[in-house]
Amino acid sequence: MSQQVISYADLSIINSALRSIKSDMSGVYSELGTLNFKQDHLESELVKLADSFSDFVQADLKHKALQLAETRQGNLKQDLQIKFGYYAEVRRMATGILQGVDTGVVSDDTLKFTTEEVMIKAPGYWLAPALVCLAAWIRNDKPTSEKALNEALKRDDYKATLFFMLVMRRLARNDASLKWLERYFMHQNPHNLDREFIIILEAVTSGIFPPAARQLMMVNVKNWLDQLTQGDTFINEQKSQWVKFFEASGPLPEHKYPLLEKFSPNWSELENSLTEAKTHALLNAHFKNIITSSTDFSKGIKVQLDEILSLLVTNFDDEELPLQEQVRFNQLIIQMDGDKAAAQAVIDAEKHIFDEQVDFLQLLTNASFNPELSGATKVTQALAVSISQPWILEAYDTFTAQTRNKIPQYAELSIDDFKVSTKDGSEEKELLNQQEIFYNTLLETELKKLSFPYGLLIIGILICLLGLWAFTIHFVVGLLGFGIGGVIIWNSVNNHKKAKTAIIENVKERKTKAREVLRGCLAETVDYRKEHGIEDAKAEDMRQLLSSITPEDFSSVSKETARNII
């Protein structure tokens, strides 16, 4: 009776303990196969998560910057309309009065009433009294004409002088036009020219002035060039601006190499280098477009003068410039899809366009960068580029040398902790061998981390020995003990084999995927280097184009005018 009680008690404790051990060990072994893998990949996954989050943040910032720029653009244009909208009304009248007089359909009374009303609506604006003077002159009202002329000159001497010089030329009063031009040049300083001097350059470029006036302008321009190019200060400043212009002229990213973008730690350097290489073709197209601009000689002198007068009166006045600069900046943000850094790079290159006074070389650069903002036409831009050609070419050589010095010699790759670099993607066999060695070593390391369950084997063996001893007490107890020990031994060995198999399969799967990624990265590197080489080679075409630019080549300028300038 006592033996049965002891047997029952012993079996209950052993069964409970075994169930607990088996439950715990099965959980341990089920996780053991992937535990090391998860630990090894935790850092790389965190890095990927950080990169993804950073991309998300950048995209979100661009989206918000784009929305803000669109809102500000509308508000700024509204402010311009509110503060300076009345200027536009006055500006529309300038050429309208002249064309009305040409046709003879506008009466003197209408001209008088309209211009005097403008004088009241636009206090302080130089063009209002200039129009009153013009209307009075047309109807032979000398006292009013003189008073209005004095007021226009008092408000803005330079613009009023230019305006009457162009009007006199339009009305074929060549002597009067020449006197206005002489007066204008008496007060000019090539180190501090008003932005409106671009109108003079426009008139020279178009060849609409008679020989005497044109000769006067050419003599002054030639002297200015001689003064400003004697030292390196002004030239170096222009070269620096041109380098910035070239740097800001690159295209937006195209995301043509997704694997390199994802698995290359130095992708930003590779991408920037390719962008700079692609800039050569864009610049080539840009300058070709400039030098092919020409004046439409089918237009009469009056039409050309009307266009130049329109440039004068529609060019931004000084008080408008801060708002116009902000409008331009937000416009660039919108064009760059919210990329404020790219927009800032362009605005930095153009910033001198909004200066109220500039030296003559800077004026040429402004006209070359953006003729619309500087108040010129494409024809004047072509002439400005031709005059600036020597330092543009030097700046381009500097830009090309800088970009080539920054070309990354190697594309770095980081694929599933396998780090390697390739020069041009041609080392596929060698790198695949290195990757094979890496994963073989990784497999060995992971297997070494998997310890053999000696403890459980010892426990199982001890239980088996205890079962053998228990046969002397009771056959069932001995059989049960021997069986339990055998199960522990079998489970420990089997779970160890499963964990080992899981590690092998896991590393094998990683190796297979990494091998395909490596091949893809190498293929993209080959394409990248090929495209980069093709784009970089276009620098020579661009340089030849710049070297060939001379003023005599432009159909917009007569050979006589061009020779006088240079």
XYZ file of C-alpha atoms in Angstrom:
566
model
C 0.000 0.000 0.000
C 2.829 2.410 0.948
C 4.658 1.677 -2.337
C 1.627 2.690 -4.399
C 1.338 6.003 -2.563
C 5.052 6.741 -3.063
C 4.874 5.850 -6.764
C 1.884 8.068 -7.322
C 3.473 10.976 -5.556
C 6.816 10.606 -7.400
C 5.128 10.377 -10.824
C 3.025 13.441 -10.237
C 6.011 15.602 -9.354
C 8.115 14.293 -12.243
C 5.320 14.735 -14.800
C 4.666 18.266 -13.627
C 8.326 19.173 -13.740
C 8.780 17.647 -17.184
C 5.770 19.445 -18.599
C 7.107 22.702 -17.275
C 10.598 22.061 -18.624
C 9.262 20.970 -22.007
C 7.043 24.040 -22.281
C 9.851 26.400 -21.379
C 12.423 24.734 -23.599
C 10.153 24.583 -26.619
C 9.634 28.339 -26.315
C 13.359 28.932 -25.932
C 14.310 26.804 -28.935
C 11.584 28.258 -31.114
C 13.106 31.702 -30.642
C 16.738 30.655 -30.575
C 16.957 30.239 -34.345
C 15.993 33.861 -35.052
C 17.229 35.607 -31.910
C 20.752 36.237 -33.177
C 19.462 37.277 -36.583
C 17.144 39.840 -35.032
C 19.898 41.158 -32.835
C 22.332 41.521 -35.743
C 19.775 43.309 -37.890
C 18.389 45.582 -35.219
C 20.897 48.343 -35.928
C 20.513 48.161 -39.707
C 16.733 48.223 -39.391
C 16.941 51.250 -37.129
C 19.173 52.960 -39.684
C 16.689 52.182 -42.458
C 13.853 53.476 -40.281
C 15.808 56.665 -39.569
C 16.502 57.121 -43.297
C 12.846 56.561 -44.149
C 11.794 59.003 -41.468
C 14.328 61.542 -42.726
C 12.995 61.153 -46.294
C 9.471 61.610 -44.995
C 10.456 64.731 -43.069
C 12.227 66.191 -46.125
C 9.234 65.456 -48.359
C 6.895 66.968 -45.781
C 9.061 70.086 -45.461
C 9.116 70.506 -49.257
C 5.346 70.076 -49.431
C 4.792 72.647 -46.687
C 7.331 75.024 -48.256
C 5.530 74.667 -51.603
C 2.140 75.440 -50.043
C 3.562 78.384 -48.098
C 5.287 79.762 -51.207
C 2.053 79.560 -53.206
C 0.198 81.402 -50.436
C 2.901 84.037 -50.071
C 3.111 84.474 -53.825
C -0.541 85.408 -53.966
C -0.247 87.736 -50.972
C 2.863 89.451 -52.334
C 1.279 90.053 -55.722
C -1.747 91.469 -53.936
C 0.527 93.791 -51.928
C 2.205 94.908 -55.142
C -1.172 95.639 -56.674
C -2.335 97.569 -53.619
C 0.865 99.603 -53.157
C 1.954 100.098 -56.767
C -1.067 99.199 -58.857
C -1.568 102.788 -59.906
C 1.895 102.728 -61.499
C 0.626 100.176 -64.017
C -2.168 102.511 -65.092
C 0.316 105.289 -65.742
C 2.703 102.958 -67.552
C 0.019 101.819 -69.971
C -0.484 105.393 -71.068
C 3.106 106.127 -72.149
C 3.206 104.428 -75.519
C -0.549 104.797 -75.826
C -0.228 108.568 -76.018
C 2.448 108.339 -78.713
C 0.485 105.830 -80.755
C -2.651 107.932 -80.331
C -0.830 110.925 -81.725
C 0.405 108.798 -84.646
C -3.119 107.894 -85.639
C -4.524 111.351 -84.944
C -7.624 109.979 -83.258
C -6.914 111.406 -79.795
C -7.786 115.032 -79.238
C -5.595 117.518 -77.355
C -8.313 117.969 -74.740
C -8.424 114.229 -74.086
C -4.639 114.093 -73.708
C -4.680 117.070 -71.363
C -7.482 115.718 -69.175
C -6.056 112.181 -69.015
C -2.492 113.172 -68.162
C -3.524 115.749 -65.579
C -5.754 113.164 -63.918
C -2.775 110.794 -63.748
C -0.738 113.564 -62.108
C -3.274 113.576 -59.292
C -3.590 109.788 -59.013
C 0.138 109.051 -58.941
C 1.782 111.569 -56.603
C 5.552 111.244 -56.507
C 5.785 109.025 -59.593
C 8.206 110.436 -62.178
C 6.265 109.244 -65.211
C 3.123 111.243 -64.378
C 4.623 114.724 -64.956
C 6.602 113.307 -67.889
C 3.322 112.407 -69.577
C 1.872 115.822 -68.759
C 4.955 117.403 -70.339
C 4.615 115.232 -73.437
C 0.925 116.059 -73.853
C 1.611 119.780 -73.373
C 4.465 119.679 -75.871
C 2.231 117.999 -78.433
C -0.366 120.792 -78.123
C 2.344 123.521 -78.050
C 1.628 124.501 -74.437
C 5.156 125.642 -73.584
C 4.584 126.940 -70.005
C 2.896 123.723 -68.873
C 5.448 121.646 -70.718
C 8.356 123.361 -68.944
C 6.761 123.085 -65.504
C 5.979 119.399 -66.002
C 9.482 118.735 -67.373
C 11.109 120.304 -64.324
C 8.896 118.250 -62.021
C 9.677 114.990 -63.862
C 13.417 115.670 -63.676
C 13.070 116.567 -60.011
C 11.355 113.255 -59.252
C 13.719 111.008 -61.240
C 16.350 112.678 -63.373
C 17.723 109.502 -64.974
C 14.460 107.927 -66.011
C 12.982 111.192 -67.190
C 16.101 111.927 -69.225
C 15.999 108.498 -70.814
C 12.297 108.819 -71.480
C 12.596 112.114 -73.339
C 15.700 110.938 -75.184
C 13.760 107.963 -76.543
C 10.636 110.024 -77.245
C 12.638 112.605 -79.174
C 14.218 109.826 -81.229
C 10.782 108.346 -81.867
C 9.519 111.709 -83.057
C 12.605 111.977 -85.325
C 13.966 114.942 -83.340
C 17.521 113.629 -83.605
C 19.287 116.783 -82.400
C 17.116 116.936 -79.287
C 17.627 113.246 -78.693
C 21.404 113.695 -78.891
C 21.303 116.564 -76.381
C 19.333 114.416 -73.932
C 21.861 111.618 -74.404
C 24.795 113.960 -73.758
C 23.087 115.192 -70.596
C 22.547 111.626 -69.468
C 26.174 110.594 -69.910
C 27.479 113.694 -68.113
C 26.258 112.292 -64.814
C 27.131 108.616 -65.285
C 29.651 106.707 -63.218
C 30.543 103.229 -64.536
C 31.014 102.094 -60.929
C 27.469 103.166 -59.947
C 25.057 102.947 -62.847
C 21.317 103.093 -62.394
C 19.511 99.923 -63.383
C 17.807 101.904 -66.164
C 21.062 102.125 -68.101
C 20.094 98.760 -69.567
C 17.701 100.794 -71.712
C 20.697 102.492 -73.327
C 22.258 99.132 -74.003
C 18.942 97.966 -75.462
C 18.890 100.944 -77.818
C 22.485 100.278 -78.899
C 21.760 96.614 -79.465
C 18.741 97.333 -81.601
C 20.645 99.833 -83.709
C 17.806 102.343 -83.703
C 19.867 105.441 -82.971
C 21.463 107.577 -85.691
C 25.246 107.392 -86.106
C 26.065 110.463 -83.989
C 24.119 109.264 -80.953
C 25.346 105.721 -81.355
C 28.951 106.884 -81.579
C 28.551 108.869 -78.360
C 27.233 105.827 -76.551
C 29.939 103.567 -77.915
C 32.751 105.861 -76.802
C 31.420 105.908 -73.263
C 30.869 102.148 -73.150
C 34.379 101.487 -74.439
C 35.912 103.779 -71.810
C 33.933 102.085 -69.057
C 35.112 98.660 -70.108
C 38.695 99.860 -70.132
C 38.356 101.283 -66.620
C 36.640 98.297 -65.054
C 38.812 95.611 -66.617
C 42.179 97.132 -65.681
C 42.181 95.402 -62.279
C 40.998 91.970 -61.197
C 38.475 93.100 -58.571
C 35.443 93.618 -60.798
C 36.271 90.731 -63.117
C 36.720 88.297 -60.222
C 33.373 89.361 -58.779
C 31.630 88.615 -62.063
C 33.421 85.269 -62.423
C 32.309 84.316 -58.927
C 28.701 85.133 -59.818
C 28.913 83.127 -63.032
C 30.261 80.102 -61.147
C 27.281 80.348 -58.777
C 24.975 80.658 -61.777
C 26.432 77.499 -63.309
C 26.117 75.647 -59.999
C 22.469 76.633 -59.657
C 21.574 75.636 -63.226
C 21.569 71.864 -62.701
C 18.466 69.713 -63.244
C 16.282 68.237 -60.526
C 16.985 64.629 -59.408
C 15.500 61.977 -61.716
C 15.776 58.923 -59.411
C 17.108 56.742 -62.244
C 19.243 54.568 -59.953
C 16.960 53.325 -57.136
C 19.299 50.580 -55.886
C 22.287 52.902 -55.590
C 20.056 55.481 -53.981
C 19.009 52.899 -51.362
C 22.201 50.933 -50.777
C 24.994 53.455 -51.421
C 26.048 55.487 -48.357
C 27.669 58.130 -50.578
C 24.741 58.366 -52.991
C 24.255 62.079 -52.279
C 27.783 62.737 -53.574
C 27.195 60.538 -56.622
C 23.882 62.236 -57.345
C 25.297 65.743 -56.969
C 28.184 64.854 -59.268
C 25.832 63.538 -61.954
C 23.634 66.610 -61.605
C 26.660 68.843 -62.124
C 27.708 66.801 -65.160
C 24.221 67.173 -66.654
C 24.495 70.931 -66.193
C 26.826 71.189 -69.208
C 24.110 70.182 -71.671
C 21.573 72.534 -70.057
C 24.034 75.408 -70.199
C 24.822 74.615 -73.823
C 21.134 74.833 -74.717
C 20.775 77.986 -72.616
C 23.606 79.848 -74.349
C 22.600 78.615 -77.793
C 19.158 80.056 -77.158
C 20.747 83.356 -76.164
C 23.074 83.743 -79.130
C 20.376 82.825 -81.642
C 18.202 85.725 -80.452
C 17.865 88.388 -83.062
C 16.038 91.601 -83.742
C 13.101 91.460 -86.084
C 14.259 93.928 -88.735
C 10.812 93.835 -90.303
C 9.727 96.146 -87.454
C 9.877 99.865 -88.023
C 11.867 102.275 -85.884
C 8.716 103.429 -84.107
C 7.735 99.911 -83.153
C 11.198 99.181 -81.792
C 11.245 102.453 -79.850
C 7.807 101.709 -78.427
C 9.113 98.372 -77.190
C 12.126 100.027 -75.559
C 9.935 102.720 -74.026
C 7.764 99.989 -72.613
C 10.844 98.422 -71.039
C 11.725 101.736 -69.437
C 8.336 102.478 -67.945
C 7.555 98.895 -66.931
C 10.937 98.272 -65.343
C 10.542 97.973 -61.568
C 10.898 101.210 -59.641
C 13.253 101.236 -56.673
C 10.496 101.103 -54.068
C 9.042 98.008 -55.721
C 12.278 95.997 -55.675
C 12.005 94.408 -52.183
C 8.552 93.009 -52.944
C 9.610 91.920 -56.428
C 12.579 90.058 -54.935
C 10.280 88.195 -52.547
C 7.907 87.372 -55.405
C 10.840 85.960 -57.373
C 12.032 83.828 -54.440
C 8.605 82.263 -53.872
C 8.206 81.739 -57.607
C 11.472 79.770 -57.596
C 10.320 77.656 -54.622
C 7.210 76.723 -56.595
C 9.314 75.909 -59.675
C 11.640 73.733 -57.543
C 8.728 71.738 -56.047
C 9.284 73.153 -52.577
C 13.085 72.837 -52.518
C 14.030 76.049 -50.685
C 17.765 75.325 -50.869
C 17.675 75.070 -54.670
C 15.539 78.222 -54.882
C 17.958 80.059 -52.604
C 20.890 79.018 -54.785
C 19.216 80.578 -57.828
C 18.218 83.750 -55.970
C 21.778 84.082 -54.654
C 23.063 83.967 -58.222
C 20.485 86.580 -59.274
C 20.577 88.786 -56.168
C 22.437 91.660 -57.847
C 19.620 91.985 -60.374
C 17.626 93.737 -57.648
C 20.388 96.188 -56.719
C 19.391 99.800 -57.363
C 22.856 100.807 -58.584
C 25.506 98.561 -60.129
C 28.769 98.866 -62.020
C 28.730 98.375 -65.774
C 30.120 94.836 -65.632
C 27.435 93.897 -63.112
C 24.822 95.392 -65.377
C 26.038 93.134 -68.184
C 25.884 90.128 -65.863
C 22.336 90.999 -64.776
C 21.218 91.230 -68.388
C 22.927 87.913 -69.117
C 21.344 86.075 -66.176
C 17.756 87.209 -66.506
C 16.922 89.891 -69.056
C 13.270 90.032 -68.024
C 14.078 90.851 -64.399
C 16.813 93.313 -65.330
C 14.557 95.104 -67.822
C 16.102 94.043 -71.131
C 15.245 91.821 -74.077
C 16.820 88.616 -75.341
C 18.736 90.642 -77.918
C 20.417 92.718 -75.222
C 21.112 89.534 -73.283
C 23.008 88.215 -76.312
C 25.107 91.347 -76.558
C 25.786 91.325 -72.800
C 26.957 87.720 -73.021
C 29.229 88.533 -75.946
C 30.867 91.421 -74.091
C 31.199 89.302 -70.935
C 32.525 86.277 -72.849
C 36.119 86.367 -71.525
C 35.202 86.088 -67.860
C 32.229 83.797 -68.555
C 34.658 81.370 -70.194
C 37.070 81.601 -67.254
C 34.211 81.014 -64.808
C 33.047 78.021 -66.796
C 36.542 76.512 -66.748
C 36.581 76.984 -62.973
C 33.151 75.377 -62.639
C 34.196 72.413 -64.810
C 37.404 71.866 -62.849
C 35.516 72.019 -59.543
C 32.904 69.521 -60.664
C 35.506 67.091 -61.977
C 37.501 67.319 -58.754
C 34.366 66.371 -56.828
C 33.552 63.250 -58.871
C 33.484 60.340 -56.364
C 36.104 57.763 -57.333
C 34.112 54.920 -55.804
C 30.489 54.025 -55.242
C 30.226 52.749 -51.694
C 27.768 49.903 -51.102
C 26.225 48.633 -47.872
C 24.010 45.596 -48.447
C 22.815 43.678 -45.386
C 25.929 44.691 -43.410
C 28.176 43.693 -46.338
C 30.186 46.829 -47.067
C 32.208 47.195 -50.230
C 33.051 49.799 -52.876
C 33.213 49.695 -56.646
C 34.856 52.054 -59.090
C 32.811 51.411 -62.205
C 30.833 48.209 -61.573
C 33.215 46.015 -63.568
C 34.447 44.043 -60.533
C 31.346 41.843 -60.351
C 33.130 38.488 -60.073
C 35.549 39.701 -57.418
C 32.860 41.378 -55.341
C 30.529 38.393 -55.561
C 33.368 36.214 -54.261
C 33.888 38.652 -51.405
C 30.200 38.532 -50.661
C 30.273 34.713 -50.689
C 33.127 34.749 -48.162
C 31.239 37.299 -46.060
C 28.147 35.092 -45.774
C 30.191 31.952 -45.190
C 31.912 33.736 -42.327
C 28.578 35.065 -41.120
C 27.148 31.539 -41.137
C 30.070 30.239 -39.123
C 29.704 33.078 -36.632
C 25.973 32.530 -36.245
C 26.426 28.790 -35.783
C 29.097 29.372 -33.166
C 26.645 31.523 -31.252
C 24.262 28.536 -31.152
C 25.505 26.505 -28.150
C 24.902 22.765 -27.948
C 22.353 21.852 -25.169
C 24.807 19.939 -22.984
C 22.901 20.801 -19.834
C 19.668 19.274 -21.067
C 21.534 16.219 -22.334
C 23.079 15.727 -18.879
C 19.665 16.137 -17.257
C 18.164 13.632 -19.696
C 20.983 11.156 -19.110
C 20.650 11.509 -15.329
C 16.916 10.923 -15.581
C 17.558 7.850 -17.714
C 20.042 6.545 -15.129
C 17.510 7.292 -12.413
C 14.964 5.326 -14.415
C 17.357 2.350 -14.637
C 17.785 2.467 -10.879
C 14.017 2.765 -10.445
C 13.557 -0.593 -12.229
C 14.769 -2.209 -8.983
C 11.942 -0.506 -7.123
C 9.100 -0.680 -9.600
C 9.019 -1.548 -13.291
C 6.549 1.217 -14.250
C 8.500 3.918 -12.427
C 11.720 2.817 -14.050
C 10.158 2.675 -17.509
C 8.601 6.097 -17.092
C 11.825 7.659 -15.848
C 13.834 6.120 -18.698
C 11.266 7.342 -21.209
C 11.222 10.877 -19.847
C 15.010 11.082 -19.979
C 14.984 9.836 -23.536
C 12.387 12.464 -24.544
C 14.478 15.250 -23.026
C 17.567 14.053 -24.889
C 15.666 13.726 -28.186
C 13.937 17.118 -27.859
C 17.153 18.944 -27.004
C 19.017 17.420 -29.941
C 16.069 17.915 -32.319
C 15.516 21.539 -31.303
C 19.213 22.202 -31.725
C 19.044 20.788 -35.242
C 15.967 22.934 -36.013
C 17.685 26.097 -34.734
C 20.767 25.267 -36.778
C 18.645 24.636 -39.870
C 16.795 27.947 -39.300
C 20.085 29.843 -39.114
C 21.387 28.167 -42.265
C 18.174 28.882 -44.171
C 18.076 32.452 -42.910
C 21.664 33.191 -43.945
C 21.074 31.454 -47.263
C 18.016 33.589 -47.949
C 19.877 36.755 -46.969
C 22.775 35.776 -49.212
C 20.487 35.128 -52.185
C 18.736 38.494 -51.838
C 21.978 40.350 -51.187
C 23.574 38.725 -54.219
C 20.788 40.007 -56.478
C 20.983 43.464 -54.908
C 24.759 43.570 -55.388
C 24.419 42.599 -59.043
C 21.756 45.262 -59.507
C 23.915 47.906 -57.816
C 26.883 47.012 -59.990
C 24.732 47.180 -63.126
C 23.456 50.602 -62.078
C 27.020 51.710 -61.354
C 28.017 50.728 -64.895
C 25.090 52.763 -66.280
C 25.859 55.626 -63.906
C 29.508 55.872 -64.972
C 28.529 55.643 -68.628
C 25.933 58.398 -68.310
C 28.273 60.510 -66.205
C 31.027 60.189 -68.798
C 28.687 61.143 -71.644
C 27.352 64.179 -69.779
C 30.789 65.299 -68.622
C 32.126 65.093 -72.181
C 29.538 67.710 -73.176
C 31.618 70.239 -71.276
C 33.928 70.487 -74.286
C 30.995 71.332 -76.586
C 29.923 74.021 -74.151
C 33.443 75.424 -73.949
C 33.737 75.552 -77.743
C 30.420 77.378 -77.890
C 31.564 79.982 -75.368
C 34.913 80.360 -77.119
C 33.184 81.036 -80.426
C 30.990 83.844 -79.112
C 31.850 87.252 -80.549
C 29.577 90.290 -80.980
C 30.073 90.223 -84.746
C 28.264 86.880 -84.922
C 24.909 88.291 -83.791
C 22.388 89.117 -86.402
C 20.793 91.466 -83.882
C 23.785 93.838 -83.968
C 25.433 95.345 -86.990
C 29.151 94.643 -87.476
C 29.839 98.349 -87.153
C 28.158 98.540 -83.764
C 29.861 95.394 -82.519
C 33.326 96.589 -83.465
C 32.694 99.892 -81.717
C 31.803 98.124 -78.491
C 34.740 95.737 -78.256
